[in-house]
Structure formats: structure tokens, C-alpha cells
mmCIF file of C-alpha atoms in Angstrom:
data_model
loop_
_atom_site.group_PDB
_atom_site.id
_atom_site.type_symbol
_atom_site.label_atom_id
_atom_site.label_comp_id
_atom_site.label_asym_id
_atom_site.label_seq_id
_atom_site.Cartn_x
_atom_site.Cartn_y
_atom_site.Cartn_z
ATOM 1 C CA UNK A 732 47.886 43.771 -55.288
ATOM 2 C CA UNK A 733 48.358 40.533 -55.328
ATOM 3 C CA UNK A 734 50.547 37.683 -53.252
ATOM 4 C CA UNK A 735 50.987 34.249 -53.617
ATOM 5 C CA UNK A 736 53.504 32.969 -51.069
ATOM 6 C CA UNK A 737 55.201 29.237 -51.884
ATOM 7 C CA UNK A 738 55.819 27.236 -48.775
ATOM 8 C CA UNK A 739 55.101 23.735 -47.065
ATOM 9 C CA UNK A 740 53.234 24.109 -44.120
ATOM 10 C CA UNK A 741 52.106 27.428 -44.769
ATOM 11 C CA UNK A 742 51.305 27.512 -40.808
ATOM 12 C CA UNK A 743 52.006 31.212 -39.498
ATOM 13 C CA UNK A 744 53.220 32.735 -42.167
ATOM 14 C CA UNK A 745 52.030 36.519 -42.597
ATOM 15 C CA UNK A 746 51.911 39.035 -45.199
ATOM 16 C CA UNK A 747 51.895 42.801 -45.223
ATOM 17 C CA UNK A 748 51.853 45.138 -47.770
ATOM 18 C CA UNK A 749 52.476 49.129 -47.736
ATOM 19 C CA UNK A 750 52.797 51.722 -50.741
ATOM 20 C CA UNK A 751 54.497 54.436 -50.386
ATOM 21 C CA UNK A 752 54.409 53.407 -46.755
ATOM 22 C CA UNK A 753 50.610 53.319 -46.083
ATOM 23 C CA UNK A 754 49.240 49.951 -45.206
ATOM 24 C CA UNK A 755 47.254 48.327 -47.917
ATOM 25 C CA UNK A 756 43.877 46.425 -46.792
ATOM 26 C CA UNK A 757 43.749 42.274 -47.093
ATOM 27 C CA UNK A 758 40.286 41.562 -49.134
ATOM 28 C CA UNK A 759 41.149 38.028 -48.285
ATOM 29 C CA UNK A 760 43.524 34.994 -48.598
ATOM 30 C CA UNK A 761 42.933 31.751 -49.758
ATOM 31 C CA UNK A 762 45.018 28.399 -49.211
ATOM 32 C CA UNK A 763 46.017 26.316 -51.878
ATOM 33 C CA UNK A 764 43.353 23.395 -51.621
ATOM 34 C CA UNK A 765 42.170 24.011 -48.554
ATOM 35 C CA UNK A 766 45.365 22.919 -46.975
ATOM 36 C CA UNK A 767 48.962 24.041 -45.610
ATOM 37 C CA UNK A 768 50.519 24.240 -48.900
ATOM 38 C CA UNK A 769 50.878 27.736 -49.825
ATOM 39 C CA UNK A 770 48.190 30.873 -49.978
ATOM 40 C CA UNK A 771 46.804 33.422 -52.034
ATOM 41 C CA UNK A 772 46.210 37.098 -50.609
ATOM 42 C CA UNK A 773 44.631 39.862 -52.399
ATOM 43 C CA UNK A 774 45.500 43.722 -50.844
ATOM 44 C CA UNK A 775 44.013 47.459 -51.685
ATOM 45 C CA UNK A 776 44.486 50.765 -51.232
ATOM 46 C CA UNK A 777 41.958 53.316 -51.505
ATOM 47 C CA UNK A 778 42.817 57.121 -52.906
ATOM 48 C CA UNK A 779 46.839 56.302 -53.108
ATOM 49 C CA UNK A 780 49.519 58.899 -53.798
ATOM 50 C CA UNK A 781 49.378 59.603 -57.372
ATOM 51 C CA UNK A 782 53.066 59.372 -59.016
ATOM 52 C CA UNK A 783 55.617 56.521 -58.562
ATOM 53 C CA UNK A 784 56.038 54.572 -55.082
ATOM 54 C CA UNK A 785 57.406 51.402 -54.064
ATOM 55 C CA UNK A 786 55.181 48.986 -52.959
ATOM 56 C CA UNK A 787 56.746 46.522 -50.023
ATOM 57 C CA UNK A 788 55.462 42.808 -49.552
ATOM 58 C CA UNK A 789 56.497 41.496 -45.732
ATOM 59 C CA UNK A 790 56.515 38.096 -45.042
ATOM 60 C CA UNK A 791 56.953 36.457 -41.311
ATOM 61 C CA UNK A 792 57.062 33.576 -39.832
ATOM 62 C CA UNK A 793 59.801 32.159 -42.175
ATOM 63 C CA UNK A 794 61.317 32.142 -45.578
ATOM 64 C CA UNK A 795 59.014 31.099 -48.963
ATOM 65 C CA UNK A 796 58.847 32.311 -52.207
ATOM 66 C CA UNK A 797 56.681 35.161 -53.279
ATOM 67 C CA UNK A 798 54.818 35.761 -56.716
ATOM 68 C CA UNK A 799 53.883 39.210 -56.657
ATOM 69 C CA UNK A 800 52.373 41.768 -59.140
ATOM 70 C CA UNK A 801 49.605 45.235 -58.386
ATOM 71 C CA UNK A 802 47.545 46.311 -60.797
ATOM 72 C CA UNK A 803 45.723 50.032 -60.783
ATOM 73 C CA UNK A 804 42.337 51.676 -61.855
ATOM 74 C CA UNK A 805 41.104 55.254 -61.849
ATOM 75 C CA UNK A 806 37.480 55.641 -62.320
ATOM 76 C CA UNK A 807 37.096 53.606 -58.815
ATOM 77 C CA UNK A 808 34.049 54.526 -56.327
ATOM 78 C CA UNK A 809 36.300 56.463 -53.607
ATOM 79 C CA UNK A 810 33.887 55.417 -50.534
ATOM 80 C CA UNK A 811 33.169 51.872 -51.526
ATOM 81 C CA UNK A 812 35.628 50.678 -53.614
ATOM 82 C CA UNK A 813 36.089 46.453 -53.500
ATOM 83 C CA UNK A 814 33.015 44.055 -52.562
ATOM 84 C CA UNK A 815 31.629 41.067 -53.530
ATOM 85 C CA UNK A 816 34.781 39.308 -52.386
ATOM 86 C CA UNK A 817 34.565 35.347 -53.338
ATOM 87 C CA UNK A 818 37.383 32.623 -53.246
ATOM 88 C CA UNK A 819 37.270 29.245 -54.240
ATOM 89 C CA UNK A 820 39.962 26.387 -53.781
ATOM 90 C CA UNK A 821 40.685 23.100 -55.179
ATOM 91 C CA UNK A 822 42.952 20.569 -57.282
ATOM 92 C CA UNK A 823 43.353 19.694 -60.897
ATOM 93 C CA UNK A 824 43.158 22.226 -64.244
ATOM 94 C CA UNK A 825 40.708 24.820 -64.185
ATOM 95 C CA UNK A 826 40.731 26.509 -60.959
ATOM 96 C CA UNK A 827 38.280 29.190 -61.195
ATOM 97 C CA UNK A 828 35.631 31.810 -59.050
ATOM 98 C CA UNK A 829 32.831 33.320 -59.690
ATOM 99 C CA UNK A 830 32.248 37.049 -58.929
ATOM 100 C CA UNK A 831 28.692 39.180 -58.594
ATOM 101 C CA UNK A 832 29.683 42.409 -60.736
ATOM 102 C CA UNK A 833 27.915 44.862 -62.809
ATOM 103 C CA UNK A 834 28.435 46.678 -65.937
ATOM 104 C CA UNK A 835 30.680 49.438 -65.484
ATOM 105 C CA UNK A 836 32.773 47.461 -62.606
ATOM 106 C CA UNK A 837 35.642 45.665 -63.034
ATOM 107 C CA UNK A 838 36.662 42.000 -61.921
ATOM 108 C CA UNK A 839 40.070 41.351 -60.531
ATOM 109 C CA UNK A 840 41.550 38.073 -59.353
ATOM 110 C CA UNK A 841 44.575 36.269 -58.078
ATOM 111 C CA UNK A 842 46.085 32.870 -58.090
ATOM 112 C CA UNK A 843 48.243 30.912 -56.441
ATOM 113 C CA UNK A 844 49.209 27.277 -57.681
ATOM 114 C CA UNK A 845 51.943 24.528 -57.812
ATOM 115 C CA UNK A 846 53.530 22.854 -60.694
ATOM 116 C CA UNK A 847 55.244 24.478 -63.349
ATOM 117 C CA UNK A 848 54.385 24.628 -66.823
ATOM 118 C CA UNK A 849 51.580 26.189 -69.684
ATOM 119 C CA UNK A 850 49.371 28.353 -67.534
ATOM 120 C CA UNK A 851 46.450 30.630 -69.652
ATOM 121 C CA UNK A 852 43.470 33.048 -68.454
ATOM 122 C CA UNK A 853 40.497 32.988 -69.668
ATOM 123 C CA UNK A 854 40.390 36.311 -68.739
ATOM 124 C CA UNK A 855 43.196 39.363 -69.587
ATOM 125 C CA UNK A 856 46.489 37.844 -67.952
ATOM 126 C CA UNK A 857 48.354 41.085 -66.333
ATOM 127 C CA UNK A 858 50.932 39.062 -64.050
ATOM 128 C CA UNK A 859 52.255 35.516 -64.361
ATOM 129 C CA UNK A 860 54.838 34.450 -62.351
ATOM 130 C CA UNK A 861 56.578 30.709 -62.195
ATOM 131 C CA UNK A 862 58.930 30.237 -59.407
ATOM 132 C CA UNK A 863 59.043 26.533 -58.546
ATOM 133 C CA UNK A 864 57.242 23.232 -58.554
ATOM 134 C CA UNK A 865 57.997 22.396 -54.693
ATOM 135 C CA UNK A 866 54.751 23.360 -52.870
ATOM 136 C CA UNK A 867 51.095 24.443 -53.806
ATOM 137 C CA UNK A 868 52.202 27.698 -54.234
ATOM 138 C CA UNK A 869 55.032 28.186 -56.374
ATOM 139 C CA UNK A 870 52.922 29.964 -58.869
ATOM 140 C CA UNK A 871 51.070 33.388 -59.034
ATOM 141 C CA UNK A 872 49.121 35.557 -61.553
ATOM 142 C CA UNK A 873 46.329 37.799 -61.524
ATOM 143 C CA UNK A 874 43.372 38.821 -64.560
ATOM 144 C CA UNK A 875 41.120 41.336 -64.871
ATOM 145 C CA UNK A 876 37.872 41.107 -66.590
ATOM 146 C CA UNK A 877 34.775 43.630 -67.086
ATOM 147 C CA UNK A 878 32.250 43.447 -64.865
ATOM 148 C CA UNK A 879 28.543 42.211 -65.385
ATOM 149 C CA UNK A 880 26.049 40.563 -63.401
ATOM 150 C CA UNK A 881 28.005 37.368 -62.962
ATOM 151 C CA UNK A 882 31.268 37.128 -63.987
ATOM 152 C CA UNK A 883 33.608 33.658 -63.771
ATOM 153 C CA UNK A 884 37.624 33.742 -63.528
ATOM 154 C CA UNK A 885 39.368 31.135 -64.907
ATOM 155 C CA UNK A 886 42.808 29.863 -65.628
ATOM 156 C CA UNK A 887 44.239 26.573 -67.568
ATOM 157 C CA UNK A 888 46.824 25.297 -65.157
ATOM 158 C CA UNK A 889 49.280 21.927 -64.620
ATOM 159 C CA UNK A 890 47.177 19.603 -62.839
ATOM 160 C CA UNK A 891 48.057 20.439 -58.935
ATOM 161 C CA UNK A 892 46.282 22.102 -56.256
ATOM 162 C CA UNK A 893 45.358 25.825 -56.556
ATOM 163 C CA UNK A 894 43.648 29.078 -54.527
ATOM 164 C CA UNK A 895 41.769 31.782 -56.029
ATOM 165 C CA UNK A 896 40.248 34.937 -54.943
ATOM 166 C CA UNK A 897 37.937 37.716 -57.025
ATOM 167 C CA UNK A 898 36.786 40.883 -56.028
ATOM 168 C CA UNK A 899 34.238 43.512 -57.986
ATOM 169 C CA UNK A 900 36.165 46.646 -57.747
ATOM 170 C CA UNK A 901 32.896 49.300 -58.056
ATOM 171 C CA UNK A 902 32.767 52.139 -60.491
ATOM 172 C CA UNK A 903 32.546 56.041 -59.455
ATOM 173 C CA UNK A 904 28.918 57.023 -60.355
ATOM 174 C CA UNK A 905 28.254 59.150 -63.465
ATOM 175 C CA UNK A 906 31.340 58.798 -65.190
ATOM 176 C CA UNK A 907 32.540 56.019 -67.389
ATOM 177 C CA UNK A 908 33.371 52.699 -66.737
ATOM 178 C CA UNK A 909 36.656 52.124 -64.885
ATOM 179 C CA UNK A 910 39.882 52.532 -66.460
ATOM 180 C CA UNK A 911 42.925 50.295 -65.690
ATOM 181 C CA UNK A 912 46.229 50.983 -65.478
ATOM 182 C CA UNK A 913 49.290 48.099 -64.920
ATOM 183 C CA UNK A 914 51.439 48.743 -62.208
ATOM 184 C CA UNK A 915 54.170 46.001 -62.382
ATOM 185 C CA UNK A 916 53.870 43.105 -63.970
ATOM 186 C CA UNK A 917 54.787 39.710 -61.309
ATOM 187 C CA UNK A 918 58.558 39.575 -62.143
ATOM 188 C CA UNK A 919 58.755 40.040 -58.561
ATOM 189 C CA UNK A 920 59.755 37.118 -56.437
ATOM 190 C CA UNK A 921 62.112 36.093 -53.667
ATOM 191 C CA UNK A 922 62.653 32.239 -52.929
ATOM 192 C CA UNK A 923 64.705 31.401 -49.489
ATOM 193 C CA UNK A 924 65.244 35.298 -49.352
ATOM 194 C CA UNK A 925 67.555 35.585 -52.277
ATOM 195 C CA UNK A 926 66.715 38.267 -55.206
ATOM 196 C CA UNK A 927 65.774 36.286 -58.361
ATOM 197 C CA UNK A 928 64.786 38.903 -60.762
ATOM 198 C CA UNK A 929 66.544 42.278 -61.951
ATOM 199 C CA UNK A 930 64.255 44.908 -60.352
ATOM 200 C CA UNK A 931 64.031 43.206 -56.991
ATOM 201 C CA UNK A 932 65.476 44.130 -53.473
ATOM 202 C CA UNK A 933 65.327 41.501 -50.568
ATOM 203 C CA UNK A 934 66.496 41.311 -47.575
ATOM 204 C CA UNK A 935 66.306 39.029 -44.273
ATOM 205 C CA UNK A 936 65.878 40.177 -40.609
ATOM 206 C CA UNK A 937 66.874 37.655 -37.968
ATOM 207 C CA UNK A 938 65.705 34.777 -40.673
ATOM 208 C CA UNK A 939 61.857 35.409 -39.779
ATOM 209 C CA UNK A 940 60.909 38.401 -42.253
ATOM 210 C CA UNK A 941 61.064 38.669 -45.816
ATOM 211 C CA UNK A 942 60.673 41.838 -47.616
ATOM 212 C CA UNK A 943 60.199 42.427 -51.110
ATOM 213 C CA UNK A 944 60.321 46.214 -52.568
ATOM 214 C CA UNK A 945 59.480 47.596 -55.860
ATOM 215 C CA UNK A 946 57.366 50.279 -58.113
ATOM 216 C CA UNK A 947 54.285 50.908 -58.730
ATOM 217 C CA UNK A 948 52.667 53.685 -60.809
ATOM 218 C CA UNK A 949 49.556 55.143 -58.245
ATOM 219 C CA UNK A 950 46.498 56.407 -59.519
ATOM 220 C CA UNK A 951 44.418 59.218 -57.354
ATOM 221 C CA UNK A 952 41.389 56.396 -57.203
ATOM 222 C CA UNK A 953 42.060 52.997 -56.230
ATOM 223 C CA UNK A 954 45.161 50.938 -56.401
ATOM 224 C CA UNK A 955 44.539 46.804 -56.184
#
């Protein structure tokens, strides 16, 4: 699962993220640049609830927008499932991370950015989301790659500042290679707490949380 949360500063703002009302686990979050501009968080849940639950993004601390998308696999090592977590930050067109992997594994990454306009992966795009051009982090997606002893994540993006994190998600042993499923695409966003897309619920409480709900189809091993 992956979160990119739009807002200028950035200063105590916190996400959480449930499905089907278990507490997902943060691999790690990464600010736009280095700086107070907007953040990128990557969350996972091992051995979810197989079937069709919604997945809930919380934001505190304030009001920003949220690009949002999950992405599952089956085929995942139940015990061990995520490692090799890396992050990189920076400014200008090619944000990008590299991951330790292995054949077999699969790479998974998230992005947060600023301006609007033509972004690519050089990887397989599942989520893009554009939501505005007013902080560092107006702008979310998230690729998936196959693993192998090195792999690099990449996007093509408007020149601006930019997060990233990557994250080997490690393959069950004898079986085949891991399998991926998408959950939701990232036409999931909330900006100043009101619903901007057709399969979104938001809602405010007391103007310092900001909940996003939707579905996502779980998978008996791994859910990112």
C-alpha cells in the first residue's frame, strides 16, 4: 500500500492504514527532498483476509491531499515477507532507488512528487495519481518490477522535488515466483477533506483527521 500525502510543512502529519480493520505495518516514509514538503509512506500486511475489504488511510495532524493505491501478491514468504527496504530523495526528473532483490522476488515502490504533468515508469506503472501542483507532494504512483540481484526504480517526472521508497517483497520457497494481483488502482484521493473521485468516502473529525476508505481484493499471502 502505498501513500503519498500533499501538504506544506508536512510537520506532524501521520498516517495509518488498516484492512479489513487490522493495522497494516509502515516499511518506511520518505520526504519529498529531504524537506517539509510532502512524504511518501509505504504499508503491509502479512497473511490478510482473503476476499474483498476496505482498506482505510488516516491522516492527523491536519488536512492534505492523499494519492493512494495497494497492490497484492500471493506466492509471498509468510514469515519474512518485505526487506531490503531503501529510499532515496531528491529534485529534478528521474527520481529513482535502487533495491537488493533476487530472482523469484518481486520489487515494489512508491512515489510521491510535485508538479503536474507527463509522468512514466520505467518499471510496470500500477497506480498514478495527479492531484495538484501546490506542494512536493501532490503526486503519487507506485511500480512493480521482478526481482534480481540489483534492481533500480525509476520514473520520468516534471522537474520538482520527489521521495521514493522500494522494498524486495521475498518469495515462498519451492514454489514459483510470486504472483501479483492489483488491488485498486490510485483513483483514490482527498484534497482539504473533500471526496474527489467516484469510489471515495471522506470524512473530517474535529478538522485534525482525514480518512479515506475503499476496496481492496486480499490475497491469503501478502498484501503491499
Amino acid at each position: 500500500m502505498g501513500v503519498a500525502v500533499g501538504t506544506m510543512p508536512d510537520t506532524g502529519k501521520l498516517l495509518a492504514v488498516t484492512y479489513n480493520g487490522v493495522p497494516m505495518t509502515s516499511v518506511g516514509i520518505v520526504h519529498s527532498n529531504n524537506r517539509t514538503l510532502g512524504f511518501v509512506q509505504l504499508f503491509y500486511l502479512k497473511a490478510p483476509a482473503a476476499g474483498t475489504h476496505p482498506v482505510q488511510v488516516t491522516l492527523s495532524g491536519g488536512t492534505a491531499s492523499l494519492e493512494a493505491g495497494s497492490v497484492s501478491f500471493t506466492g509471498v514468504d509468510p514469515t519474512t515477507p518485505v526487506r531490503n527496504i531503501a529510499t532515496s530523495f531528491g529534485s529534478g526528473v528521474s527520481p529513482k532507488v535502487t533495491v537488493t532483490s533476487t530472482p523469484g522476488d518481486m520489487v515494489v515502490d512508491a512515489l510521491v512528487t510535485g508538479c503536474n504533468g507527463t509522468i512514466t515508469s520505467g518499471k510496470t506503472l500500477r497506480w498514478l495519481k495527479q492531484v495538484n501542483c501546490a506542494t512536493a507532494g501532490g503526486n503519487g504512483a507506485q511500480s512493480t518490477a521482478a526481482g534480481a540481484s540489483s534492481v533500480t526504480m525509476g520514473y520520468t517526472v516534471p522537474s520538482d522535488s520527489w521521495g521514493m521508497i522500494g522494498a524486495d517483497i521475498v518469495a515462498a520457497g519451492g514454489q514459483a515466483p510470486i504472483d501479483f494481483t492489483l488491488g485498486n488502482e490510485g483513483d483514490k484521493s482527498v484534497v482539504q477533506g473533500s471526496a474527489v473521485t467516484n469510489t471515495l468516502t471522506a470524512t473530517l473529525s474535529s478538522g485534525i483527521a482525514q480518512t479515506v476508505a475503499f476496496s481492496a481484493s486480499g490475497l491469503p499471502a501478502g498484501v503491499e
